[in-house]
Amino acid sequence: MSFMRPGMRENECVGLVNKVLYDLGSEHVEGVNAISGERCSPHPHVYTDRVLRPGDPAYFDLVHAYMGYRTCLLPHLRDRERVSGTGGRLQALP
């Protein structure tokens, strides 16, 4: 998720992920959840216009169809990675 950077909003992440999934051939995107910061635990199943801040944990849940298969992808970033304040990259936690 190298596109994430401080100042970006959760709903912007959702829009970008939807575009990328369709560009890569998804037939149907049922839902993308983007949850960050203090909203990660327990995580709701809705995104907001919350701004990503440096050091925020981030959680994404992707549900879509690809080549006839329905998938639920859970790229958990909250345990090992956080939004970095430099270069728009995630940083691994020690």
PDB file of C-alpha atoms in Angstrom:
ATOM      1  CA  MET A   1       0.000   0.000   0.000  1.00  0.00           C
ATOM      2  CA  SER A   2       2.755   2.398  -0.956  1.00  0.00           C
ATOM      3  CA  PHE A   3       0.235   5.046  -2.054  1.00  0.00           C
ATOM      4  CA  MET A   4      -0.679   5.826   1.571  1.00  0.00           C
ATOM      5  CA  ARG A   5       0.731   9.022   2.962  1.00  0.00           C
ATOM      6  CA  PRO A   6      -0.098  11.407   5.774  1.00  0.00           C
ATOM      7  CA  GLY A   7      -2.859  13.805   4.786  1.00  0.00           C
ATOM      8  CA  MET A   8      -4.682  11.261   2.637  1.00  0.00           C
ATOM      9  CA  ARG A   9      -8.229  10.347   3.730  1.00  0.00           C
ATOM     10  CA  GLU A  10      -9.660   6.871   4.269  1.00  0.00           C
ATOM     11  CA  ASN A  11     -12.276   7.485   1.549  1.00  0.00           C
ATOM     12  CA  GLU A  12      -9.526   8.457  -0.921  1.00  0.00           C
ATOM     13  CA  CYS A  13      -7.808   5.124  -0.204  1.00  0.00           C
ATOM     14  CA  VAL A  14     -11.089   3.306  -0.912  1.00  0.00           C
ATOM     15  CA  GLY A  15     -11.525   5.107  -4.248  1.00  0.00           C
ATOM     16  CA  LEU A  16      -7.976   4.354  -5.332  1.00  0.00           C
ATOM     17  CA  VAL A  17      -8.196   0.675  -4.317  1.00  0.00           C
ATOM     18  CA  ASN A  18     -11.494   0.319  -6.241  1.00  0.00           C
ATOM     19  CA  LYS A  19      -9.876   1.803  -9.357  1.00  0.00           C
ATOM     20  CA  VAL A  20      -6.830  -0.468  -9.119  1.00  0.00           C
ATOM     21  CA  LEU A  21      -8.963  -3.597  -8.591  1.00  0.00           C
ATOM     22  CA  TYR A  22     -11.071  -2.803 -11.679  1.00  0.00           C
ATOM     23  CA  ASP A  23      -7.959  -1.879 -13.707  1.00  0.00           C
ATOM     24  CA  LEU A  24      -6.461  -5.280 -12.813  1.00  0.00           C
ATOM     25  CA  GLY A  25      -9.561  -7.142 -14.015  1.00  0.00           C
ATOM     26  CA  SER A  26     -11.955  -7.433 -11.086  1.00  0.00           C
ATOM     27  CA  GLU A  27     -15.473  -8.168 -12.284  1.00  0.00           C
ATOM     28  CA  HIS A  28     -17.184  -6.750  -9.212  1.00  0.00           C
ATOM     29  CA  VAL A  29     -15.891  -4.907  -6.155  1.00  0.00           C
ATOM     30  CA  GLU A  30     -18.336  -5.546  -3.350  1.00  0.00           C
ATOM     31  CA  GLY A  31     -16.583  -3.554  -0.725  1.00  0.00           C
ATOM     32  CA  VAL A  32     -13.359  -1.972   0.444  1.00  0.00           C
ATOM     33  CA  ASN A  33     -12.941  -1.014   4.074  1.00  0.00           C
ATOM     34  CA  ALA A  34     -10.173   1.380   5.038  1.00  0.00           C
ATOM     35  CA  ILE A  35      -9.803   1.940   8.761  1.00  0.00           C
ATOM     36  CA  SER A  36      -6.972   3.854  10.408  1.00  0.00           C
ATOM     37  CA  GLY A  37      -5.750   5.212  13.700  1.00  0.00           C
ATOM     38  CA  GLU A  38      -7.808   4.754  16.844  1.00  0.00           C
ATOM     39  CA  ARG A  39     -10.648   3.261  14.767  1.00  0.00           C
ATOM     40  CA  CYS A  40      -8.655   0.032  14.172  1.00  0.00           C
ATOM     41  CA  SER A  41      -9.649  -1.773  17.359  1.00  0.00           C
ATOM     42  CA  PRO A  42     -12.351  -2.849  17.271  1.00  0.00           C
ATOM     43  CA  HIS A  43     -12.635  -2.016  13.587  1.00  0.00           C
ATOM     44  CA  PRO A  44     -15.965  -0.927  12.125  1.00  0.00           C
ATOM     45  CA  HIS A  45     -16.972  -2.028   8.642  1.00  0.00           C
ATOM     46  CA  VAL A  46     -17.288   1.498   7.286  1.00  0.00           C
ATOM     47  CA  TYR A  47     -14.711   4.036   6.134  1.00  0.00           C
ATOM     48  CA  THR A  48     -14.810   7.754   6.850  1.00  0.00           C
ATOM     49  CA  ASP A  49     -13.134  10.948   5.719  1.00  0.00           C
ATOM     50  CA  ARG A  50     -10.603  10.600   8.553  1.00  0.00           C
ATOM     51  CA  VAL A  51      -7.143  11.938   7.620  1.00  0.00           C
ATOM     52  CA  LEU A  52      -4.215   9.505   7.876  1.00  0.00           C
ATOM     53  CA  ARG A  53      -1.549  10.750  10.277  1.00  0.00           C
ATOM     54  CA  PRO A  54       2.096   9.701  10.650  1.00  0.00           C
ATOM     55  CA  GLY A  55       2.378   6.563  12.772  1.00  0.00           C
ATOM     56  CA  ASP A  56      -1.269   5.517  12.289  1.00  0.00           C
ATOM     57  CA  PRO A  57      -2.021   1.816  12.112  1.00  0.00           C
ATOM     58  CA  ALA A  58      -4.064   0.943   9.001  1.00  0.00           C
ATOM     59  CA  TYR A  59      -6.478  -1.899   8.255  1.00  0.00           C
ATOM     60  CA  PHE A  60      -7.924  -2.825   4.841  1.00  0.00           C
ATOM     61  CA  ASP A  61     -10.586  -5.400   3.966  1.00  0.00           C
ATOM     62  CA  LEU A  62     -11.138  -6.074   0.238  1.00  0.00           C
ATOM     63  CA  VAL A  63     -14.093  -8.102  -1.076  1.00  0.00           C
ATOM     64  CA  HIS A  64     -14.278  -8.556  -4.844  1.00  0.00           C
ATOM     65  CA  ALA A  65     -14.694 -11.027  -7.717  1.00  0.00           C
ATOM     66  CA  TYR A  66     -11.872 -11.958 -10.096  1.00  0.00           C
ATOM     67  CA  MET A  67     -12.119 -14.514 -12.913  1.00  0.00           C
ATOM     68  CA  GLY A  68     -15.295 -15.913 -11.397  1.00  0.00           C
ATOM     69  CA  TYR A  69     -13.802 -16.304  -7.907  1.00  0.00           C
ATOM     70  CA  ARG A  70     -15.053 -14.271  -4.984  1.00  0.00           C
ATOM     71  CA  THR A  71     -12.328 -13.238  -2.586  1.00  0.00           C
ATOM     72  CA  CYS A  72     -12.004 -11.604   0.780  1.00  0.00           C
ATOM     73  CA  LEU A  73      -8.522 -10.183   1.230  1.00  0.00           C
ATOM     74  CA  LEU A  74      -7.423  -8.934   4.608  1.00  0.00           C
ATOM     75  CA  PRO A  75      -4.089  -7.155   4.237  1.00  0.00           C
ATOM     76  CA  HIS A  76      -3.564  -6.344   7.918  1.00  0.00           C
ATOM     77  CA  LEU A  77      -1.152  -3.475   8.229  1.00  0.00           C
ATOM     78  CA  ARG A  78      -1.897  -2.547  11.801  1.00  0.00           C
ATOM     79  CA  ASP A  79       0.401  -5.081  13.470  1.00  0.00           C
ATOM     80  CA  ARG A  80       3.635  -4.633  11.517  1.00  0.00           C
ATOM     81  CA  GLU A  81       3.328  -1.436   9.524  1.00  0.00           C
ATOM     82  CA  ARG A  82       2.158   2.107  10.032  1.00  0.00           C
ATOM     83  CA  VAL A  83       1.726   5.175   7.869  1.00  0.00           C
ATOM     84  CA  SER A  84       5.102   6.875   7.571  1.00  0.00           C
ATOM     85  CA  GLY A  85       5.639  10.598   7.581  1.00  0.00           C
ATOM     86  CA  THR A  86       8.347  10.323   4.932  1.00  0.00           C
ATOM     87  CA  GLY A  87       8.063   9.551   1.267  1.00  0.00           C
ATOM     88  CA  GLY A  88       4.485   8.286   1.314  1.00  0.00           C
ATOM     89  CA  ARG A  89       5.585   4.791   2.314  1.00  0.00           C
ATOM     90  CA  LEU A  90       4.631   2.412   5.067  1.00  0.00           C
ATOM     91  CA  GLN A  91       7.295   1.784   7.631  1.00  0.00           C
ATOM     92  CA  ALA A  92       7.853  -1.583   9.263  1.00  0.00           C
ATOM     93  CA  LEU A  93       7.751  -1.595  13.033  1.00  0.00           C
ATOM     94  CA  PRO A  94      10.685  -3.133  14.912  1.00  0.00           C
TER      95      PRO A  94
END
